[in-house]
Short mmCIF file of C-alpha atoms and ligand atoms in Angstrom, two decimals:
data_model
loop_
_atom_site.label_atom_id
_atom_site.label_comp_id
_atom_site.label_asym_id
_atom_site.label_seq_id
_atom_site.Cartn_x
_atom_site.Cartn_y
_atom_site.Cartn_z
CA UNK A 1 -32.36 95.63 151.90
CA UNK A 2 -33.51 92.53 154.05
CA UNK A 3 -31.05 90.03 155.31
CA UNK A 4 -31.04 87.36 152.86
CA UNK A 5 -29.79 90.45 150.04
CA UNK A 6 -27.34 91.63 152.38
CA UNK A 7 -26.09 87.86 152.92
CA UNK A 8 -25.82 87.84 149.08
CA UNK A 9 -24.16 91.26 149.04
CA UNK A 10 -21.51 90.15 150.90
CA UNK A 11 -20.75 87.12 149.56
CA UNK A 12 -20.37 88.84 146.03
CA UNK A 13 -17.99 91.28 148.12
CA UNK A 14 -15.81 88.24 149.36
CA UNK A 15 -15.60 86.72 145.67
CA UNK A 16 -14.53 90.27 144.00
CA UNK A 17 -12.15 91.48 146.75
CA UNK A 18 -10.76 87.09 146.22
CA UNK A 19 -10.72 87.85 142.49
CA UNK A 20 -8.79 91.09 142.93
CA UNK A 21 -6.14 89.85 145.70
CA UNK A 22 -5.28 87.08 142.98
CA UNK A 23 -4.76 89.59 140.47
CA UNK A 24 -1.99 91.59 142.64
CA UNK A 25 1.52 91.83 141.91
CA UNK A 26 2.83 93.02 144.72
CA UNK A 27 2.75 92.93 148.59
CA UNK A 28 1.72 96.90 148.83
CA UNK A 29 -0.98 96.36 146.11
CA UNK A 30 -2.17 93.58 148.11
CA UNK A 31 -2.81 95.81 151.29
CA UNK A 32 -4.57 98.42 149.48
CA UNK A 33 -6.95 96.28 148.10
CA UNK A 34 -7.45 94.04 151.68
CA UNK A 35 -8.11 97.94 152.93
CA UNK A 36 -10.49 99.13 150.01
CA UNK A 37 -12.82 95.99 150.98
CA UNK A 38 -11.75 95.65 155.12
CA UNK A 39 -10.70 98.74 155.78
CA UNK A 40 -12.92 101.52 158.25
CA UNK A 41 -14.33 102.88 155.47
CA UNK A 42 -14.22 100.07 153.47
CA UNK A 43 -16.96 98.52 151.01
CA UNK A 44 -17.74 95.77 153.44
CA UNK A 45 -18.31 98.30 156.64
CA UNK A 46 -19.92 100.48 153.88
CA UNK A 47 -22.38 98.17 153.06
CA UNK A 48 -23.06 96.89 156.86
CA UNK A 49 -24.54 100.03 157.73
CA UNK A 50 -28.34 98.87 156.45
CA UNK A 51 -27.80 96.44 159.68
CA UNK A 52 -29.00 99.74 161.57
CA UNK A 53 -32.58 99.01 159.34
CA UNK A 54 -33.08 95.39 159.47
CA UNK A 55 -35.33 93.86 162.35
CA UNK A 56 -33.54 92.83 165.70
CA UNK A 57 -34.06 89.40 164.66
CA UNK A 58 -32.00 89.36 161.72
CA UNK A 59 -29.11 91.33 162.63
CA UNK A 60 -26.97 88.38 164.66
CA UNK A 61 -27.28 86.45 161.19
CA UNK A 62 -25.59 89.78 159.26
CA UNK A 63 -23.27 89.88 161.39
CA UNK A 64 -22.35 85.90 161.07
CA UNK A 65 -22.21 87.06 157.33
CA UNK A 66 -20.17 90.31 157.57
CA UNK A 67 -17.40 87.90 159.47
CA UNK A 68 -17.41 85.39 156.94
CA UNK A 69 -16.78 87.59 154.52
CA UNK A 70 -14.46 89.47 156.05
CA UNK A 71 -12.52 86.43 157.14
CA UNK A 72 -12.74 85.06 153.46
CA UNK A 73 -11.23 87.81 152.35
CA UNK A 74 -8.36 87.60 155.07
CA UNK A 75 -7.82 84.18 154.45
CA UNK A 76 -7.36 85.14 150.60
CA UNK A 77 -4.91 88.02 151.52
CA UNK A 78 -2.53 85.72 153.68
CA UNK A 79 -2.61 83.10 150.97
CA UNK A 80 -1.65 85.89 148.27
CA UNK A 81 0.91 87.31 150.49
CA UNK A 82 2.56 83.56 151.09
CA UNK A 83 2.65 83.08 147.64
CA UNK A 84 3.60 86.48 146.33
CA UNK A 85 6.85 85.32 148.56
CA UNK A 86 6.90 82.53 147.24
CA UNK A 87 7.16 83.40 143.71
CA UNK A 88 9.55 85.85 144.83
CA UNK A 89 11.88 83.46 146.40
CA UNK A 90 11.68 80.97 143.33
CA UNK A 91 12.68 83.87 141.17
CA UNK A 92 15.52 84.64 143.12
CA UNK A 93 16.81 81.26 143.31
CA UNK A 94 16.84 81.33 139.27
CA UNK A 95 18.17 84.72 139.07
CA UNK A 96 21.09 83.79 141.25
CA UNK A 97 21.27 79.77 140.80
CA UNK A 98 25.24 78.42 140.03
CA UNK A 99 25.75 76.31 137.27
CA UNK A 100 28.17 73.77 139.02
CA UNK A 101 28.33 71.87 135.11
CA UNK A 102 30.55 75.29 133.80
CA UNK A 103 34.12 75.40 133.68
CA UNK A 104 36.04 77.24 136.22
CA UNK A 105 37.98 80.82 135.34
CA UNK A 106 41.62 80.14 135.24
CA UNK A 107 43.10 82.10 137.68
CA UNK A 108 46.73 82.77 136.87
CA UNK A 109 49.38 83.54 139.57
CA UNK A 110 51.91 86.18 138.61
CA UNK A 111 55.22 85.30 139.13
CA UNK A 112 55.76 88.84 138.10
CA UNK A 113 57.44 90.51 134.67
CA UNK A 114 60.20 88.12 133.31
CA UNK A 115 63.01 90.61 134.11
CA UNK A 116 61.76 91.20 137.93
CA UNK A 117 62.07 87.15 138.20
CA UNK A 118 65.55 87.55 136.65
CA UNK A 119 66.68 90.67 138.90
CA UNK A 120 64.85 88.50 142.08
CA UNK A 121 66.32 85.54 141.39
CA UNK A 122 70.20 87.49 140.88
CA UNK A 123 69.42 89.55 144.30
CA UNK A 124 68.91 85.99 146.14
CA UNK A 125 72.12 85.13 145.00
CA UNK A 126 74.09 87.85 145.78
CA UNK A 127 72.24 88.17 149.48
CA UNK A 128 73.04 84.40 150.23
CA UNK A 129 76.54 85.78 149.46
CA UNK A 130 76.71 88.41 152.66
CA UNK A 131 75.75 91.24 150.36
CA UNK A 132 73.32 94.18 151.45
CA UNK A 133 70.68 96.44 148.32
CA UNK A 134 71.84 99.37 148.31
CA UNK A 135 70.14 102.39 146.34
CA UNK A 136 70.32 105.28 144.25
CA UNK A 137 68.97 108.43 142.26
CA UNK A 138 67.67 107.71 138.81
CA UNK A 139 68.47 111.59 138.07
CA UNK A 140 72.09 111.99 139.28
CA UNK A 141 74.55 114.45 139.63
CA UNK A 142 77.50 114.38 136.79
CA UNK A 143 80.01 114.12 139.99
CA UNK A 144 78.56 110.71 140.97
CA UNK A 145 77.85 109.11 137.71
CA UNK A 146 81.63 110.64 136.33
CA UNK A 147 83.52 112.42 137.74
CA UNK A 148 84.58 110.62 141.19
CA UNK A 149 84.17 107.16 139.15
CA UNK A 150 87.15 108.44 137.12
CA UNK A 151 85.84 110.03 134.43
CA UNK A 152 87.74 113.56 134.21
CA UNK A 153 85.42 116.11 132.35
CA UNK A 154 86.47 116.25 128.61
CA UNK A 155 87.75 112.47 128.84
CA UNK A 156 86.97 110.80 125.92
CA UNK A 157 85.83 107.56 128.16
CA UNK A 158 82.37 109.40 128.91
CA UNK A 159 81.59 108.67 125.24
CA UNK A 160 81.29 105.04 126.08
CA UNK A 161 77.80 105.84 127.46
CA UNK A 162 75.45 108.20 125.62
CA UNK A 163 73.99 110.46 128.00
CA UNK A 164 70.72 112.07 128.79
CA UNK A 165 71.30 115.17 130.25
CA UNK A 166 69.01 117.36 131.65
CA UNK A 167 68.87 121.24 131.24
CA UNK A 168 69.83 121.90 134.97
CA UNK A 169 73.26 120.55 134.70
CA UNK A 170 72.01 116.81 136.02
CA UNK A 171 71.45 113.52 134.17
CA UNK A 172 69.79 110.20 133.84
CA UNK A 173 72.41 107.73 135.24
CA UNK A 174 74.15 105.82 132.47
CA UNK A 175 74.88 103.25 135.01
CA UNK A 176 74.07 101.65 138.45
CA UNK A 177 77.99 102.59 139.11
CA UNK A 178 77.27 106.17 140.96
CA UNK A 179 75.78 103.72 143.99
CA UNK A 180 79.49 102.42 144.74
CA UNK A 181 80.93 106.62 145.41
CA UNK A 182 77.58 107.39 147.11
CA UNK A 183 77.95 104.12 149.82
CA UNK A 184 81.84 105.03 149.77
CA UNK A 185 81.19 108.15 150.79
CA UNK A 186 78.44 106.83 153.31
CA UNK A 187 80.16 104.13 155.07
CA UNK A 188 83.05 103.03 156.52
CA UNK A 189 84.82 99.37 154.81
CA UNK A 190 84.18 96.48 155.11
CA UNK A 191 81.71 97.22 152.18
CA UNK A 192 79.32 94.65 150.61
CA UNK A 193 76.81 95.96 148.43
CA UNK A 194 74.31 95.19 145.72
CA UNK A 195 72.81 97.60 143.97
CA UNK A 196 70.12 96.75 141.04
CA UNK A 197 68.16 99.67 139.14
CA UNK A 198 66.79 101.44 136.11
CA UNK A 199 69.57 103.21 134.19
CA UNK A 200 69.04 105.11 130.77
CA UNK A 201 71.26 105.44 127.43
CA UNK A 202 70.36 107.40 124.91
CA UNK A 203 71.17 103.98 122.65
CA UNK A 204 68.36 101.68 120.87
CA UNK A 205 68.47 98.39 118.53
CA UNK A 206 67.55 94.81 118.95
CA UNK A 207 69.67 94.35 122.15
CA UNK A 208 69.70 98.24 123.17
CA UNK A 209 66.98 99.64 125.10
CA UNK A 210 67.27 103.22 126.33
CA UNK A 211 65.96 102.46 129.53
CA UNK A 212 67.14 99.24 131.03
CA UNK A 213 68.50 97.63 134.44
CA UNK A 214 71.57 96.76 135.84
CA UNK A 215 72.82 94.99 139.00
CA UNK A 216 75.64 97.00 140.42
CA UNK A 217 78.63 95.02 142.90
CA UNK A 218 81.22 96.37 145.18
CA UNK A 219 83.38 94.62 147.80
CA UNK A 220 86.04 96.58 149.99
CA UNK A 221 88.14 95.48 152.29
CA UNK A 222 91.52 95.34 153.46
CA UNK A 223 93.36 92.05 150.96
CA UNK A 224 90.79 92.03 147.97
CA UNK A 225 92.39 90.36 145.27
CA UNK A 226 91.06 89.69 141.73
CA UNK A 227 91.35 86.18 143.09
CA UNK A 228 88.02 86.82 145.45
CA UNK A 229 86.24 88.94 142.21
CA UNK A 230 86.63 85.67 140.17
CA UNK A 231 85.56 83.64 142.95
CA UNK A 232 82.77 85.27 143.32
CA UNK A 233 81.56 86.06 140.03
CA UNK A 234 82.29 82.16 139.41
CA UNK A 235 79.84 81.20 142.74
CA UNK A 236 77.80 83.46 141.12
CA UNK A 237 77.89 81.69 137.40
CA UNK A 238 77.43 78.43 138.73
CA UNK A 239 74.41 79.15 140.73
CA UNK A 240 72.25 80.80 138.12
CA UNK A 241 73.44 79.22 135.23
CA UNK A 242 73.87 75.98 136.93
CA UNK A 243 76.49 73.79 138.36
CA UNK A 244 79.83 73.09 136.70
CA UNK A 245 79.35 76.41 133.98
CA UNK A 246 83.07 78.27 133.27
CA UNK A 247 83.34 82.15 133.56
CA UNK A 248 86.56 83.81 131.91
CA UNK A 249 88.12 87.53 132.56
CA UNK A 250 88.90 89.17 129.47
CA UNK A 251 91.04 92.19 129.73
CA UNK A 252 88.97 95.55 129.02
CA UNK A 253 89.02 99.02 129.86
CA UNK A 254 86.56 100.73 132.63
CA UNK A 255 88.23 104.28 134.37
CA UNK A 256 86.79 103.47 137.87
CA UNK A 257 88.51 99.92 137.71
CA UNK A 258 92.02 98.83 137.05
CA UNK A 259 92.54 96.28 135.80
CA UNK A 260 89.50 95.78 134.22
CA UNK A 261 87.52 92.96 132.70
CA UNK A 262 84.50 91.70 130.64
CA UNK A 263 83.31 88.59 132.09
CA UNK A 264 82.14 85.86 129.68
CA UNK A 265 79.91 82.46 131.10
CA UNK A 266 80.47 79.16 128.89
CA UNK A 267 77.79 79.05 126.22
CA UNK A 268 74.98 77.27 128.11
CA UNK A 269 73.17 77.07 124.62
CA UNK A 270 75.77 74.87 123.17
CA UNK A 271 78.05 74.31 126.37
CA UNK A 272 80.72 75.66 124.74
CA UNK A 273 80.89 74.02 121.63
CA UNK A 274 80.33 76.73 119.48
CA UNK A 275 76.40 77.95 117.91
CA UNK A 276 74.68 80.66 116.72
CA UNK A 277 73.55 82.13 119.85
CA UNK A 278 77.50 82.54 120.89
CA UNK A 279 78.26 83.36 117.28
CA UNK A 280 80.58 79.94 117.71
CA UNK A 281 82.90 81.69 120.46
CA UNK A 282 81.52 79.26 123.18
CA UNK A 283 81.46 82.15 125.00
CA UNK A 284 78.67 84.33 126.57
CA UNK A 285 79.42 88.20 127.74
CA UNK A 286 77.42 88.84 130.35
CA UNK A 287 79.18 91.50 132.68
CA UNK A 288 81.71 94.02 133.16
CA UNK A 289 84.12 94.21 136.34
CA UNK A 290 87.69 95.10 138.00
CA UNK A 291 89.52 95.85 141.07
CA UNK A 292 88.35 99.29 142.15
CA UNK A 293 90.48 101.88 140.96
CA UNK A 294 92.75 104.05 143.54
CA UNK A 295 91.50 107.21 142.26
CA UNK A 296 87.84 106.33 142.53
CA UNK A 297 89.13 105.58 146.84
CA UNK A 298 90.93 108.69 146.87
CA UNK A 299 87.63 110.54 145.48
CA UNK A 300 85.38 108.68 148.56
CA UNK A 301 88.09 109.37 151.33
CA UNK A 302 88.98 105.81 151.73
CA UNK A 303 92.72 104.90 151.75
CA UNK A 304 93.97 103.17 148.96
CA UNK A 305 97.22 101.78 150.54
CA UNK A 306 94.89 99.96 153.23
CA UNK A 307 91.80 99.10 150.93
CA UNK A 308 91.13 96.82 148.34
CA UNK A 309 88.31 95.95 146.45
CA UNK A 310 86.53 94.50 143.30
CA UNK A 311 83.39 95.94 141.67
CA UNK A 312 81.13 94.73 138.57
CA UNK A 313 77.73 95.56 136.38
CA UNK A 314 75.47 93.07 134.73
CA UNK A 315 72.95 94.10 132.28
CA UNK A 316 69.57 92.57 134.09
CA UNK A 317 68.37 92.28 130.18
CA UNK A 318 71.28 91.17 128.55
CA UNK A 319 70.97 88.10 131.28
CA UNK A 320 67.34 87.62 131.05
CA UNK A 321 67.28 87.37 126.78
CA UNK A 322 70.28 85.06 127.34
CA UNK A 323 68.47 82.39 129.68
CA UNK A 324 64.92 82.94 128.31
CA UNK A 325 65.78 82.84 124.68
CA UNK A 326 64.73 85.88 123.90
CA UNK A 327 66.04 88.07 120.88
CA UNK A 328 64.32 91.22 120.55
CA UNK A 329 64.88 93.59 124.00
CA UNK A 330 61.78 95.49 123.02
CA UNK A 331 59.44 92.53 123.93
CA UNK A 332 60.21 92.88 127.58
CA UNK A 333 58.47 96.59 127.54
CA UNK A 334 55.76 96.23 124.93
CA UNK A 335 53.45 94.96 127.92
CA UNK A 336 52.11 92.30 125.25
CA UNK A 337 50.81 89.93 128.07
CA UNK A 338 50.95 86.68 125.17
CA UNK A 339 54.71 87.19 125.51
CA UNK A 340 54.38 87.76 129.47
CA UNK A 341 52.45 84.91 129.83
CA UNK A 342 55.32 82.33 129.13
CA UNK A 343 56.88 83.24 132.15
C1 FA5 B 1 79.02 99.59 132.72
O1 FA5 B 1 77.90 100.17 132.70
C2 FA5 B 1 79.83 99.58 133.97
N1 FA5 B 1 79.30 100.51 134.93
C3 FA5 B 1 79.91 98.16 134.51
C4 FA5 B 1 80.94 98.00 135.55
C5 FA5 B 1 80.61 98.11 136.87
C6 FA5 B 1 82.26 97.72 135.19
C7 FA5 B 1 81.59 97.96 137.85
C8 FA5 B 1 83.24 97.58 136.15
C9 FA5 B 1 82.89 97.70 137.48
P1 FA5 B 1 78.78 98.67 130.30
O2 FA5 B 1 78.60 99.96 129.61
O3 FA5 B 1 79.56 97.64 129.59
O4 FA5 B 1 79.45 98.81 131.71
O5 FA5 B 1 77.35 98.07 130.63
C10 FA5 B 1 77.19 96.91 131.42
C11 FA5 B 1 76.11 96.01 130.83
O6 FA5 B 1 74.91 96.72 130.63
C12 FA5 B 1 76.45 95.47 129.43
O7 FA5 B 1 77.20 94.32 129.53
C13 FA5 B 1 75.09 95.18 128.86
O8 FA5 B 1 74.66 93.92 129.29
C14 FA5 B 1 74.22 96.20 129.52
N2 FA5 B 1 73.86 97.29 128.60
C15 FA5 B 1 74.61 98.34 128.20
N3 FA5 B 1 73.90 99.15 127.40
C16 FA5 B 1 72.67 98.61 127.29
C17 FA5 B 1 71.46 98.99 126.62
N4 FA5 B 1 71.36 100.11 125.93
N5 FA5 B 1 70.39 98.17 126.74
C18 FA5 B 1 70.46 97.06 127.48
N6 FA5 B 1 71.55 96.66 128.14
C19 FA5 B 1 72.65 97.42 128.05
#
């Protein structure tokens, strides 16, 4: 081979490695095929080994060719690689581009399940009042949720709640009242509690559920009248269902209070004018309550003859349905979140 072929060697070299770096896909195919043509044992140091043959006089010009080639084809490898990157950039930009033109998710903020903003918003009131939460067992003993509330075993009264009972003796509370005896018997008056919570009935219909929530009250102190129980429970009336709304006491029958009382608040459907939500009574009942009974004192070792005090229960659903306008009980557990939505 005599220079001017090997010239013309190499410069088909530089157009087919050019032609094959253009044709790459990827960065690593790239490098193999700069090291197939540049590499040590490469087709361009392949082919420069006739320089050995060719007169002395010719080889300086090879070698001028070998680096043009060689430096054609680098040229062609950096350009690849620059736009391989590129290409790669661009199609990331369209993968992950925003399209500012589309509407935005609505993002909703929970103000929780209807009856948890009910049972919040009856807490507030009753803490602004002085009073402390206090808690207790869903699964209670029949001592606390009877017996020292008044209810002697075999008395009749203990029909007034249908009762889950458990094989070992226990039960599901019927009401939040077992709270009262177990602070009682915890603490010393003056007593101000709260106590709100899941109790269970074995009792179902429209505006039955047998799981459902009460709010649970007891003062105790030394000159508790029924005059402070209607005070509060009025304080109470007027700040949930607004200014200027009545509450009366109607007489009723509870064993762990005497006397006893179902509270009812002024129809705020038809202020008191008579409609079918208060089936045209004006009235609304919304709680039960009374001046704690001696026995129940006697039973938590506090001394009737120096202690007073007034306790009630609200039904958390029986409040909610009333101010939301809601008829069927079942709604609040059915999860359906087109119904939880409203709130
Ligand atoms: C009681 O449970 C008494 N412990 C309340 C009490 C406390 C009286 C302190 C005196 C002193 P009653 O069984 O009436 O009372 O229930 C109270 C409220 O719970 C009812 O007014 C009603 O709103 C609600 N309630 C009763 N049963 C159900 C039920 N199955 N589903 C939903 N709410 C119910």
């Amino acid at each position: 081979m005599n220079v001017e072929e090997l010239e013309g060697r190499l410069t088909e070299l530089a157009s087919e490695a050019v032609a094959h770096l253009a044709e790459v896909a990827d960065r690593e195919n790239a490098i193999q095929v700069k090291n197939r043509y540049l590499g040590r044992k490469g087709s361009v140091q392949e082919l420069m080994a006739v320089l050995r043959e060719l007169p002395h006089e010719d080889r300086r010009r090879a070698g001028q060719a070998s680096n043009r080639c060689k430096e054609a084809i680098e040229e062609a490898f950096r350009e690849r690689l620059d736009d391989l990157a590129r290409q790669e950039l661009e199609e990331r930009m369209v993968a992950e581009a925003l399209d500012v033109t589309l509407p935005g998710r609505r993002s909703t903020l929970s103000l929780g399940h209807p009856l948890r903003q009910v049972e919040r918003d009856l807490i507030g009131i009753f803490a602004e009042m002085g009073y402390e939460v206090a808690e207790g067992p869903e699964i209670e003993e029949d001592y606390y949720n009877f017996e020292a509330l008044n209810f002697p075993p075999d008395h009749p009264a203990r029909d007034m709640q249908d009762t889950f009972l458990l094989t070992d003796g226990r039960l599901l509370r019927t009401h939040t009242s077992p709270v009262q005896v177990r602070t009682m018997h915890a603490y010393e008056p003056p007593i101000r509690i709260i106590s709100p919570g899941r109790v269970y009935r074995c009792d179902s219909d429209l505006t039955h559920s047998p799981v459902f929530h009460q709010i649970e009250g007891l003062l105790v102190d030394r000159g508790i009248t029924l005059a402070h129980l209607k005070g509060t429970l009025t304080t109470f009336a007027e700040r949930f269902f607004g200014a200027g709304t009545a509450i009366r006491l109607r007489p009723s029958y509870f064993p762990f209070t005497e006397p006893s009382a179902e509270v009812d608040v002024e129809c705020f459907f038809c202020g008191g004018d008579g409609c079918r939500v208060c089936s045209q009574t004006g009235w609304l009942e919304i709680l039960g309550a009374g001046m704690v009974d001696p026995n129940v004192f006697e039973a938590a070792g506090i001394d009737p003859d120096v202690y007073s005090g007034f306790a009630f229960g609200l039904g958390v659903e029986r409040i909610a349905m009333l101010k939301q306008g809601i008829n069927d009980i079942r709604r609040f557990f059915e999860n359906d979140l087109r119904f939880l939505d409203q709130f």
